Amino acid sequence: EQAAGGGKPHPVMVSDDGEGLVALADALGARRRRSARAKLAIWAAAQVADEASGERGAYAGEASAEDWAAVSTPSADCPGTARCRFGSSCRPAASRAEAAGADIVVTNHSMLAVQAATAAPVVLDSPNLGDFDAIVVDEAHALADKVRQAAATVLSGSWVIGAVRSFERAAEGRRGAKTAADDGARLAKGLDERLVAAIAAGSKGSSRGRPGDPGPVVVPVPVEADPLDGFGETIVAWAARAKRLLPDAKSATDHAGAMAIFRATSRLTGLVDAARASAEGRKGVARWLEGPDDRADTSRFSGATLRTAGVETSGLLRANVWQARSVTVMSATLPAAAGSDLGIDARRVVYPSPFDAAYASSLLYVPRADAGAGSLASQRYGGRPRFDTAAHASWAEPIVVSLVGANRGSALVLSATASAGRRYAEALRSALVGAAEVHSQWDGRSLRQAVAAWRDDPSSVLVGTRSLMTGVDAPGATCSLVIVDRVPRAAGNPIDDARVDALVERLEIDRWAADRLVYVADAALLLEQAAGRLIRSTTDRGMVAVLDPRLLRVGPYSYQAPTRAALLDALGRFPRRTADLDVALAYLAGGLESSQAAATG
């Protein structure tokens, strides 16, 4: 029924070897086969029948989160192989069993992050996997953020109603279930109204998303405040009552019924955790109200949300992951201060890079303020013009078009905002008609498909935002020009503000210094990652252009010296630099070795 996208349900007997899934896939009509969910169901059935991996990354088609939910079970809802009808064909269980006999286990950051945030023995200290003597973490610069994400909670009216609906399905027909579900629906509406009122009361000091991409209102919650005004205990009490009304999963007559009970139990437990975390302020935990959401169905819920996220990751990693083991963390862009976030006090070693020659033959271009179109000044403070981020995209657009045109395509354009990225993509399509294809992350395809299309066409251009600044790999002719429109500093937000507060208290430094250790350091790391998209092999050459004159020592908008030094250090692998647009264009138009770049500060 789910695979077909609705309609009258057709009972299907599913055996442990997946024959029922194959039968279901074969039963889908030609019209339904064309739908995204039907195609995914057919693929999932084939994965079971062929004993393939079933990994999400192996699926080449389009699939939403709802589509995946129709053919998979999240780990939080998993009843265990012994109690699951599909236990004998469960791919994750088979992988864990294989890993149990291994000497070396390869996993991802998310598994370690969940263990750090929850103390659950997901990998380390797992009774199935045995003891580990050493841990090696690659791309370790990204681990702390994964831990923060794993420790985050969300509470909203729609989140509560989701738990209520899960409870309804699992407890259908049981005495008292209908009354409890009705009470839960009223609870969800009451929570939404309280969150909207709290946002309205605190919105005077609110902030929005990045300039050019206004997001929902964000209202930080002080440590001593309870934004729910005691309503969290009402939510906890209702969830406890609902749990008592759920039947025992062992009493379920079929697999679907048992799964519904496991799912409802998981949702109710998560609701309790979120309500308690949201109501109780603690040092090292950021809390904020967010919304309302203009896209929400306001006839039901406003989209107002209360979120929490832990910011102190070092203690979690030390207590729940590292313990008394040998730990090695590595990354080509590991910040010097990474140890404080990762809970590691160890000697930092910098090894020689095989890519030094490639960087030495490449060029870094940072334009002067007069290189673009129009003015970048918004207003003056004491005679000094202020850099206007809202005016930046129109200023940078002709530079982007000129550079990509001189390079004859083969470029990756990375923008600070979605609105700027769309602008660049449109301008490039107009300028490169018949010369090069322009792909973007707003073309209606998945990001993976857009990247694959760009990578397969060496003359094409790919335009995107922060999501393309890491992880994109296109060695060779496809990417000989990387343009970063401006320094990717995050807008003020409750998580990073809480990190700043923690550093001020722990290191006894002023907020300006703490800000550089958080916002500027994160921007430098992302800038270094973005510039690294250019050199993916020892034979790669080209140009990185950062269209942000604030990086120049001389000019009307220069960053303060410590900030500028930190950001330029992220680009320190490029010994050849220029601030002259004509030199940059000549370098691109005349080949990689034909132009000598002038050094800039």
Coordinates of C-alpha atoms in Angstrom, one line a residue:
E1 CA 0.0 0.0 0.0
Q2 CA 2.8 2.5 0.9
A3 CA 4.9 1.5 -2.1
A4 CA 2.0 2.1 -4.4
G5 CA 1.4 5.6 -2.9
G6 CA -2.0 4.9 -1.3
G7 CA -5.2 3.3 -2.5
K8 CA -6.9 0.1 -1.4
P9 CA -4.5 -2.1 0.6
H10 CA -3.6 -5.5 -0.7
P11 CA -2.6 -8.1 1.9
V12 CA 0.7 -9.7 1.1
M13 CA 2.3 -12.6 3.0
V14 CA 6.0 -11.8 3.3
S15 CA 8.4 -14.7 4.1
D16 CA 11.8 -14.4 5.7
D17 CA 13.6 -14.7 2.4
G18 CA 11.8 -11.6 1.0
E19 CA 9.6 -13.5 -1.6
G20 CA 6.6 -11.4 -0.5
L21 CA 8.4 -8.2 -1.3
V22 CA 9.3 -9.5 -4.7
A23 CA 5.6 -10.5 -5.2
L24 CA 4.5 -7.1 -4.1
A25 CA 6.9 -5.4 -6.5
D26 CA 5.7 -7.6 -9.4
A27 CA 2.1 -6.8 -8.6
L28 CA 2.6 -3.1 -9.0
G29 CA 1.0 -1.8 -12.2
A30 CA 2.9 0.1 -15.0
R31 CA 1.6 3.4 -13.8
R32 CA 2.6 2.8 -10.2
R33 CA 6.0 1.5 -11.3
R34 CA 6.7 5.0 -12.6
S35 CA 6.3 6.6 -9.2
A36 CA 9.4 7.2 -7.0
R37 CA 8.1 5.1 -4.2
A38 CA 7.2 2.2 -6.4
K39 CA 10.7 2.2 -8.0
L40 CA 12.2 2.2 -4.5
A41 CA 10.0 -0.7 -3.4
I42 CA 11.1 -2.7 -6.5
W43 CA 14.8 -1.9 -5.8
A44 CA 14.4 -2.9 -2.1
A45 CA 12.8 -6.2 -3.1
A46 CA 15.6 -6.9 -5.4
Q47 CA 18.1 -6.1 -2.7
V48 CA 16.5 -8.7 -0.4
A49 CA 16.2 -11.3 -3.2
D50 CA 19.8 -10.9 -4.4
E51 CA 21.2 -10.7 -0.8
A52 CA 22.7 -7.3 -1.7
S53 CA 23.8 -4.7 0.8
G54 CA 20.6 -2.6 0.8
E55 CA 22.6 0.5 1.6
R56 CA 20.9 3.8 0.9
G57 CA 23.9 5.1 -0.9
A58 CA 23.6 2.2 -3.4
Y59 CA 20.2 3.4 -4.7
A60 CA 20.6 5.6 -7.8
G61 CA 17.1 7.0 -8.0
E62 CA 15.2 9.8 -6.2
A63 CA 13.7 9.1 -2.8
S64 CA 12.3 11.3 -0.1
A65 CA 12.6 10.6 3.6
E66 CA 9.0 9.4 3.5
D67 CA 9.8 7.0 0.7
W68 CA 12.7 5.5 2.7
A69 CA 10.5 5.2 5.7
A70 CA 8.1 3.0 3.6
V71 CA 10.9 0.4 3.0
S72 CA 13.1 0.6 6.1
T73 CA 13.0 0.8 9.8
P74 CA 15.1 3.3 11.8
S75 CA 17.4 1.8 14.5
A76 CA 15.3 3.4 17.2
D77 CA 12.3 1.3 16.2
C78 CA 14.2 -1.9 15.7
P79 CA 12.8 -4.8 17.8
G80 CA 16.0 -6.9 17.5
T81 CA 16.5 -9.8 15.2
A82 CA 15.2 -12.4 17.6
R83 CA 11.7 -10.7 17.6
C84 CA 11.6 -9.5 14.0
R85 CA 10.1 -11.5 11.3
F86 CA 12.8 -10.2 8.9
G87 CA 15.6 -10.9 11.4
S88 CA 17.2 -13.6 9.3
S89 CA 17.5 -11.3 6.3
C90 CA 18.4 -8.1 8.2
R91 CA 21.4 -6.5 6.5
P92 CA 22.6 -4.4 9.4
A93 CA 22.4 -7.5 11.7
A94 CA 24.4 -9.4 9.2
S95 CA 27.0 -6.7 9.0
R96 CA 27.3 -6.6 12.8
A97 CA 27.7 -10.3 12.9
E98 CA 30.5 -10.1 10.3
A99 CA 32.2 -7.3 12.2
A100 CA 32.1 -9.3 15.4
G101 CA 34.7 -11.6 14.0
A102 CA 37.0 -8.9 12.6
D103 CA 40.2 -7.5 14.0
I104 CA 39.6 -4.1 12.4
V105 CA 36.1 -2.4 12.2
V106 CA 35.4 0.5 10.0
T107 CA 32.5 2.7 10.9
N108 CA 31.4 6.3 10.5
H109 CA 31.3 9.5 12.7
S110 CA 27.6 9.1 13.3
M111 CA 28.0 5.9 15.2
L112 CA 30.7 7.4 17.5
A113 CA 28.6 10.5 17.9
V114 CA 25.6 8.6 19.1
Q115 CA 27.7 6.7 21.6
A116 CA 29.2 10.0 22.8
A117 CA 25.8 11.6 23.2
T118 CA 23.9 8.7 24.8
A119 CA 26.7 6.5 26.4
A120 CA 25.1 3.5 24.7
P121 CA 27.7 0.9 23.6
V122 CA 27.0 1.3 19.9
V123 CA 30.5 0.3 18.8
L124 CA 32.9 0.5 21.6
D125 CA 32.2 -1.8 24.6
S126 CA 29.6 -3.5 22.5
P127 CA 29.1 -7.1 23.8
N128 CA 29.0 -8.3 20.2
L129 CA 32.0 -6.5 18.8
G130 CA 34.4 -7.1 21.8
D131 CA 37.2 -4.9 23.0
F132 CA 39.0 -2.3 21.0
D133 CA 42.5 -1.2 21.8
A134 CA 42.9 1.7 19.4
I135 CA 40.7 4.2 17.6
V136 CA 41.7 6.1 14.5
V137 CA 39.4 8.9 13.3
D138 CA 39.8 10.3 9.8
E139 CA 38.3 13.7 8.8
A140 CA 38.3 14.4 12.6
H141 CA 37.5 18.1 12.1
A142 CA 33.8 17.1 11.5
L143 CA 33.4 14.9 14.6
A144 CA 32.5 17.5 17.2
D145 CA 29.6 18.8 15.1
K146 CA 28.3 15.2 14.7
V147 CA 28.3 14.8 18.5
R148 CA 26.3 18.1 18.8
Q149 CA 23.8 16.9 16.3
A150 CA 23.4 13.5 18.1
A151 CA 22.8 15.3 21.4
A152 CA 20.1 17.6 19.9
T153 CA 16.4 17.5 20.7
V154 CA 13.3 19.0 19.0
L155 CA 9.9 19.7 20.5
S156 CA 6.9 21.1 18.7
G157 CA 3.2 20.6 18.2
S158 CA 3.6 18.6 15.1
W159 CA 6.3 16.4 16.8
V160 CA 3.8 15.7 19.6
I161 CA 1.0 14.8 17.2
G162 CA 3.3 12.4 15.4
A163 CA 3.8 10.6 18.7
V164 CA 0.1 10.6 19.3
R165 CA -0.6 9.1 15.8
S166 CA 1.9 6.4 16.5
F167 CA 0.3 5.7 19.8
E168 CA -3.2 5.5 18.1
R169 CA -2.1 2.9 15.6
A170 CA -0.4 0.8 18.2
A171 CA -3.1 0.9 20.8
E172 CA -6.2 0.9 18.5
G173 CA -9.2 -0.8 20.2
R174 CA -7.7 -0.8 23.7
R175 CA -9.7 0.6 26.6
G176 CA -8.8 4.2 27.3
A177 CA -6.7 4.6 24.1
K178 CA -9.2 6.9 22.3
T179 CA -9.4 9.2 25.3
A180 CA -5.6 9.3 25.7
A181 CA -5.2 10.1 21.9
D182 CA -7.7 12.9 22.1
D183 CA -5.9 14.3 25.2
G184 CA -2.6 14.0 23.3
A185 CA -4.0 16.0 20.3
R186 CA -5.1 18.8 22.7
L187 CA -1.7 18.7 24.3
A188 CA -0.1 19.1 20.9
K189 CA -2.2 22.2 20.1
G190 CA -1.6 23.6 23.6
L191 CA 2.1 23.2 23.2
D192 CA 2.1 24.9 19.8
E193 CA 0.1 27.9 21.3
R194 CA 2.6 28.2 24.2
L195 CA 5.6 28.2 21.8
V196 CA 4.0 30.8 19.6
A197 CA 3.4 33.0 22.6
A198 CA 6.9 32.5 23.9
I199 CA 8.4 33.5 20.5
A200 CA 6.2 36.6 20.4
A201 CA 7.3 37.6 23.9
G202 CA 11.0 37.1 23.1
S203 CA 11.1 38.2 19.4
K204 CA 12.4 41.7 20.2
G205 CA 15.9 40.2 20.5
S206 CA 15.4 37.7 17.7
S207 CA 17.5 37.0 14.7
R208 CA 16.9 35.5 11.3
G209 CA 18.9 33.5 8.9
R210 CA 21.7 34.8 6.7
P211 CA 21.2 38.0 4.8
G212 CA 19.4 37.3 1.6
D213 CA 18.0 34.0 3.0
P214 CA 15.6 35.1 5.8
G215 CA 14.8 32.1 7.9
P216 CA 12.4 31.6 10.9
V217 CA 12.6 33.9 13.9
V218 CA 15.2 32.6 16.4
V219 CA 14.9 33.4 20.1
P220 CA 17.6 32.2 22.5
V221 CA 16.4 30.8 25.8
P222 CA 18.4 31.8 28.9
V223 CA 19.7 29.0 31.2
E224 CA 17.4 30.0 34.1
A225 CA 14.2 30.2 32.0
D226 CA 11.5 27.5 31.4
P227 CA 10.0 28.4 28.0
L228 CA 7.3 25.8 28.6
D229 CA 6.3 27.3 31.9
G230 CA 5.8 23.9 33.5
F231 CA 4.0 22.4 30.5
G232 CA 6.9 20.0 30.0
E233 CA 5.8 18.0 33.0
T234 CA 2.3 17.7 31.5
I235 CA 3.8 16.2 28.3
V236 CA 5.9 13.8 30.4
A237 CA 2.8 12.7 32.4
W238 CA 0.8 12.1 29.2
A239 CA 3.6 10.1 27.6
A240 CA 3.9 7.9 30.7
R241 CA 0.1 7.3 30.6
A242 CA 0.2 6.4 26.9
K243 CA 3.0 4.0 27.4
R244 CA 1.0 2.1 30.0
L245 CA -1.9 1.7 27.6
L246 CA 0.3 0.1 24.9
P247 CA 0.0 -3.6 24.5
D248 CA 3.0 -5.9 24.9
A249 CA 4.7 -6.4 21.5
K250 CA 4.7 -10.2 22.2
S251 CA 0.9 -10.1 22.0
A252 CA 0.9 -8.8 18.5
T253 CA -0.6 -11.2 16.0
D254 CA 1.5 -10.0 13.0
H255 CA 4.8 -8.3 12.3
A256 CA 3.1 -5.0 11.4
G257 CA 1.4 -4.8 14.7
A258 CA 4.6 -5.6 16.6
M259 CA 6.5 -2.9 14.7
A260 CA 3.7 -0.4 15.4
I261 CA 4.1 -1.0 19.2
F262 CA 7.9 -0.7 19.0
R263 CA 7.6 2.5 17.0
A264 CA 5.1 4.1 19.4
T265 CA 7.3 3.2 22.4
S266 CA 10.3 4.8 20.7
R267 CA 8.3 8.0 19.9
L268 CA 7.0 8.4 23.4
T269 CA 10.4 7.8 24.9
G270 CA 11.9 10.5 22.6
L271 CA 9.0 12.8 23.5
V272 CA 9.8 12.5 27.2
D273 CA 13.5 13.1 26.6
A274 CA 12.8 16.2 24.5
A275 CA 10.3 17.7 27.0
R276 CA 12.7 17.4 29.9
A277 CA 15.7 18.7 28.0
S278 CA 13.7 21.6 26.7
A279 CA 12.4 22.7 30.0
E280 CA 15.6 22.4 32.1
G281 CA 18.4 24.8 31.3
R282 CA 21.9 23.6 31.8
K283 CA 25.4 25.0 31.2
G284 CA 26.9 23.7 28.0
V285 CA 23.4 23.2 26.4
A286 CA 22.0 25.7 23.9
R287 CA 18.2 26.2 23.9
W288 CA 16.2 28.3 21.4
L289 CA 12.8 28.9 20.0
E290 CA 12.4 28.9 16.3
G291 CA 9.5 29.8 14.0
P292 CA 6.8 30.2 13.1
D293 CA 7.3 28.6 9.7
D294 CA 5.6 30.3 6.7
R295 CA 5.4 26.9 5.0
A296 CA 3.6 25.2 7.9
D297 CA -0.1 24.2 7.8
T298 CA -1.2 27.0 10.1
S299 CA -4.7 25.4 10.3
R300 CA -3.1 22.7 12.5
F301 CA 0.3 23.9 13.8
S302 CA 2.4 27.0 13.3
G303 CA 5.8 25.4 12.9
A304 CA 7.0 26.9 16.1
T305 CA 9.7 24.7 17.6
L306 CA 11.8 24.5 20.8
R307 CA 15.3 23.0 20.1
T308 CA 18.2 22.0 22.3
A309 CA 21.8 21.1 21.4
G310 CA 24.8 20.3 23.6
V311 CA 27.9 22.4 22.8
E312 CA 30.5 20.9 25.2
T313 CA 31.6 17.8 23.3
S314 CA 35.0 17.1 24.9
G315 CA 33.6 15.6 28.1
L316 CA 31.2 13.4 26.2
L317 CA 33.9 12.0 24.0
R318 CA 36.3 11.4 26.8
A319 CA 33.8 9.7 29.1
N320 CA 31.9 7.6 26.5
V321 CA 34.2 7.0 23.6
W322 CA 38.0 7.5 24.2
Q323 CA 38.3 6.2 27.8
A324 CA 41.6 4.5 28.3
R325 CA 42.3 3.7 24.6
S326 CA 44.9 4.8 22.2
V327 CA 43.4 7.5 20.0
T328 CA 44.6 9.0 16.8
V329 CA 42.7 11.8 15.1
M330 CA 43.6 13.0 11.6
S331 CA 42.5 15.4 8.9
A332 CA 44.1 17.5 6.2
T333 CA 42.3 20.5 7.7
L334 CA 42.5 19.7 11.4
P335 CA 42.5 23.1 13.3
A336 CA 45.3 23.6 15.8
A337 CA 42.7 24.0 18.6
A338 CA 40.7 20.9 17.7
G339 CA 41.9 19.0 20.8
S340 CA 39.7 21.1 23.1
D341 CA 36.5 20.1 21.2
L342 CA 37.6 16.5 20.8
G343 CA 38.7 16.0 24.4
I344 CA 42.2 15.1 23.4
D345 CA 45.4 16.5 24.9
A346 CA 48.0 15.1 22.6
R347 CA 51.0 16.3 20.4
R348 CA 49.9 17.6 17.0
V349 CA 52.0 16.4 14.1
V350 CA 52.0 18.0 10.6
Y351 CA 53.1 15.6 7.8
P352 CA 54.4 16.6 4.4
S353 CA 51.8 16.8 1.7
P354 CA 52.1 15.2 -1.7
F355 CA 50.0 18.1 -3.2
D356 CA 52.5 20.9 -2.5
A357 CA 53.6 21.1 -6.1
A358 CA 50.0 21.3 -7.3
Y359 CA 49.3 24.2 -5.0
A360 CA 52.5 25.9 -6.0
S361 CA 51.5 25.9 -9.6
S362 CA 48.0 27.2 -8.9
L363 CA 46.8 30.7 -8.2
L364 CA 44.7 32.4 -5.4
Y365 CA 42.7 35.4 -6.5
V366 CA 41.2 37.9 -4.0
P367 CA 39.7 40.9 -5.8
R368 CA 39.9 44.6 -4.8
A369 CA 36.8 46.4 -3.9
D370 CA 36.7 48.2 -7.2
A371 CA 36.7 44.9 -9.3
G372 CA 32.9 44.3 -9.2
A373 CA 29.8 46.2 -10.1
G374 CA 28.6 49.0 -7.8
S375 CA 29.5 49.8 -4.2
L376 CA 29.9 47.4 -1.3
A377 CA 29.4 50.1 1.3
S378 CA 26.1 50.2 3.3
Q379 CA 26.8 52.9 5.9
R380 CA 29.7 54.6 7.6
Y381 CA 31.0 54.4 11.2
G382 CA 33.5 57.1 12.1
G383 CA 34.3 57.7 8.4
R384 CA 34.9 54.0 7.6
P385 CA 32.5 52.3 5.2
R386 CA 30.8 49.1 6.3
F387 CA 30.8 46.0 4.1
D388 CA 27.3 45.4 2.9
T389 CA 26.6 41.6 2.5
A390 CA 23.2 42.3 0.9
A391 CA 25.0 44.1 -2.0
H392 CA 27.7 41.5 -2.4
A393 CA 26.0 39.2 -4.9
S394 CA 25.3 42.0 -7.4
W395 CA 28.9 43.2 -7.0
A396 CA 30.3 39.7 -7.4
E397 CA 28.1 38.5 -10.3
P398 CA 30.2 40.1 -13.2
I399 CA 33.4 38.7 -11.7
V400 CA 31.9 35.2 -11.5
V401 CA 30.8 35.4 -15.1
S402 CA 34.2 36.8 -16.3
L403 CA 36.3 34.2 -14.5
V404 CA 34.1 31.2 -15.6
G405 CA 34.1 32.5 -19.2
A406 CA 37.9 32.9 -19.3
N407 CA 38.2 29.4 -18.0
R408 CA 35.7 28.1 -20.6
G409 CA 33.6 26.4 -17.9
S410 CA 35.1 23.6 -15.8
A411 CA 34.2 25.4 -12.6
L412 CA 32.7 25.0 -9.2
V413 CA 30.9 28.1 -7.8
L414 CA 30.2 28.2 -4.1
S415 CA 27.9 30.9 -2.7
A416 CA 27.3 32.0 0.9
T417 CA 23.5 32.1 0.3
A418 CA 21.0 30.2 -1.8
S419 CA 19.7 33.5 -3.3
A420 CA 23.2 34.5 -4.5
G421 CA 23.8 31.0 -5.9
R422 CA 20.6 31.1 -7.9
R423 CA 21.6 34.5 -9.2
Y424 CA 25.1 33.2 -10.3
A425 CA 23.5 30.1 -12.0
E426 CA 21.1 32.3 -14.0
A427 CA 23.8 34.7 -15.1
L428 CA 26.2 31.9 -16.1
R429 CA 23.4 30.1 -18.1
S430 CA 22.8 33.3 -20.1
A431 CA 26.5 34.0 -20.6
L432 CA 27.5 30.4 -21.5
V433 CA 24.7 29.4 -23.9
G434 CA 26.1 26.8 -26.2
A435 CA 29.5 26.9 -24.6
A436 CA 29.1 25.0 -21.3
E437 CA 26.3 23.4 -19.3
V438 CA 25.5 24.9 -15.9
H439 CA 24.2 22.7 -13.1
S440 CA 23.0 23.8 -9.7
Q441 CA 21.6 22.3 -6.5
W442 CA 18.2 24.0 -7.3
D443 CA 17.5 22.2 -10.5
G444 CA 15.0 19.7 -9.0
R445 CA 17.4 16.8 -8.9
S446 CA 19.2 15.3 -5.9
L447 CA 22.5 16.9 -5.0
R448 CA 24.2 13.6 -5.8
Q449 CA 22.8 13.6 -9.3
A450 CA 23.8 17.2 -9.9
V451 CA 27.3 16.5 -8.8
A452 CA 27.5 13.3 -11.0
A453 CA 26.3 15.2 -14.0
W454 CA 28.9 18.0 -13.5
R455 CA 31.7 15.5 -12.8
D456 CA 30.9 13.5 -16.1
D457 CA 31.1 16.7 -18.2
P458 CA 34.6 18.3 -17.9
S459 CA 33.5 21.6 -19.4
S460 CA 30.4 22.1 -17.3
V461 CA 29.8 24.3 -14.2
L462 CA 28.3 23.5 -10.9
V463 CA 26.8 26.1 -8.6
G464 CA 25.9 25.5 -5.0
T465 CA 26.2 26.6 -1.4
R466 CA 27.8 25.3 1.8
S467 CA 26.8 21.7 1.2
L468 CA 29.2 21.5 -1.7
M469 CA 32.1 23.0 0.2
T470 CA 33.1 19.6 1.6
G471 CA 33.0 16.1 0.3
V472 CA 32.8 17.0 -3.5
D473 CA 35.6 15.3 -5.4
A474 CA 36.2 15.9 -9.1
P475 CA 39.9 15.4 -9.9
G476 CA 41.1 16.4 -13.4
A477 CA 39.7 18.8 -16.0
T478 CA 36.2 19.1 -14.5
C479 CA 37.3 21.5 -11.8
S480 CA 40.2 23.8 -12.6
L481 CA 38.4 26.9 -11.1
V482 CA 36.8 27.1 -7.7
I483 CA 35.0 30.4 -6.8
V484 CA 33.9 31.1 -3.2
D485 CA 31.9 34.2 -3.4
R486 CA 32.7 35.4 0.2
V487 CA 34.0 34.0 3.5
P488 CA 31.5 31.4 4.7
R489 CA 31.1 32.7 8.2
A490 CA 27.9 31.4 9.9
A491 CA 25.3 33.9 10.9
G492 CA 24.8 34.4 14.7
N493 CA 23.1 31.4 16.1
P494 CA 22.3 29.9 19.6
I495 CA 24.6 26.9 19.3
D496 CA 27.7 28.9 18.4
D497 CA 26.8 31.7 20.8
A498 CA 26.7 29.1 23.6
R499 CA 30.1 27.8 22.5
V500 CA 31.4 31.4 22.7
D501 CA 29.9 31.8 26.2
A502 CA 31.6 28.5 27.3
L503 CA 35.0 29.7 26.1
V504 CA 34.7 33.0 27.8
E505 CA 34.0 31.3 31.1
R506 CA 36.5 28.4 30.7
L507 CA 39.4 30.4 29.3
E508 CA 38.6 33.7 30.9
I509 CA 39.0 35.7 27.7
D510 CA 36.9 38.5 26.2
R511 CA 34.0 37.8 23.8
W512 CA 36.0 39.1 20.7
A513 CA 38.7 36.5 21.3
A514 CA 36.1 33.8 21.9
D515 CA 34.2 34.8 18.8
R516 CA 37.4 34.3 16.8
L517 CA 37.9 30.8 18.3
V518 CA 34.3 29.8 17.2
Y519 CA 32.9 31.8 14.3
V520 CA 36.1 32.8 12.7
A521 CA 37.8 29.4 13.2
D522 CA 34.8 27.6 11.8
A523 CA 34.7 29.9 8.8
A524 CA 38.4 29.4 8.2
L525 CA 38.0 25.6 8.4
L526 CA 35.1 25.7 5.8
L527 CA 37.1 28.1 3.6
E528 CA 40.0 25.7 3.6
Q529 CA 37.7 22.8 2.8
A530 CA 36.1 24.8 -0.1
A531 CA 39.5 25.8 -1.5
G532 CA 40.6 22.1 -1.3
R533 CA 38.0 21.2 -3.9
L534 CA 40.5 22.4 -6.5
I535 CA 43.4 20.0 -5.8
R536 CA 42.2 16.4 -5.6
S537 CA 45.2 14.8 -7.2
T538 CA 48.9 15.5 -7.7
T539 CA 48.3 16.5 -11.3
D540 CA 45.5 19.0 -10.7
R541 CA 46.2 22.7 -11.3
G542 CA 44.0 25.8 -11.4
M543 CA 42.7 28.8 -9.5
V544 CA 40.8 29.5 -6.3
A545 CA 39.0 32.8 -6.3
V546 CA 37.6 34.2 -3.0
L547 CA 35.6 37.2 -4.0
D548 CA 35.9 38.9 -0.6
P549 CA 38.0 42.1 -0.5
R550 CA 37.9 42.0 3.3
L551 CA 40.8 39.5 3.1
L552 CA 43.1 42.2 1.7
R553 CA 45.4 44.1 4.0
V554 CA 44.8 47.3 2.1
G555 CA 41.3 48.4 1.3
P556 CA 38.2 50.0 2.7
Y557 CA 36.7 46.8 4.1
S558 CA 39.6 44.9 5.6
Y559 CA 39.0 42.5 8.4
Q560 CA 40.7 43.2 11.7
A561 CA 44.2 41.9 11.6
P562 CA 43.7 38.7 13.8
T563 CA 40.6 37.7 11.9
R564 CA 42.2 38.3 8.5
A565 CA 45.3 36.4 9.5
A566 CA 43.2 33.4 10.6
L567 CA 41.3 33.3 7.3
L568 CA 44.4 33.8 5.2
D569 CA 46.1 31.0 7.0
A570 CA 43.4 28.7 5.8
L571 CA 44.5 29.6 2.2
G572 CA 48.2 29.4 3.1
R573 CA 48.9 26.5 0.8
F574 CA 48.7 28.9 -2.2
P575 CA 52.1 30.7 -2.6
R576 CA 51.0 32.5 -5.8
R577 CA 48.4 35.2 -5.2
T578 CA 47.0 38.2 -7.0
A579 CA 44.4 40.9 -6.3
D580 CA 44.4 42.0 -10.0
L581 CA 41.5 40.8 -12.1
D582 CA 43.4 41.2 -15.4
V583 CA 46.1 38.9 -14.0
A584 CA 43.5 36.4 -12.9
L585 CA 41.8 36.4 -16.3
A586 CA 45.1 36.1 -18.2
Y587 CA 46.0 33.1 -16.0
L588 CA 42.8 31.4 -16.9
A589 CA 42.7 32.3 -20.5
G590 CA 46.3 31.8 -21.3
G591 CA 46.8 28.4 -19.6
L592 CA 48.1 27.4 -16.3
E593 CA 51.7 28.3 -16.7
S594 CA 51.6 31.4 -18.9
S595 CA 51.0 34.1 -16.3
Q596 CA 53.2 35.2 -13.3
A597 CA 51.0 36.2 -10.4
A598 CA 51.8 39.2 -8.2
A599 CA 51.9 38.5 -4.5
T600 CA 49.4 40.2 -2.2
G601 CA 49.1 40.6 1.5

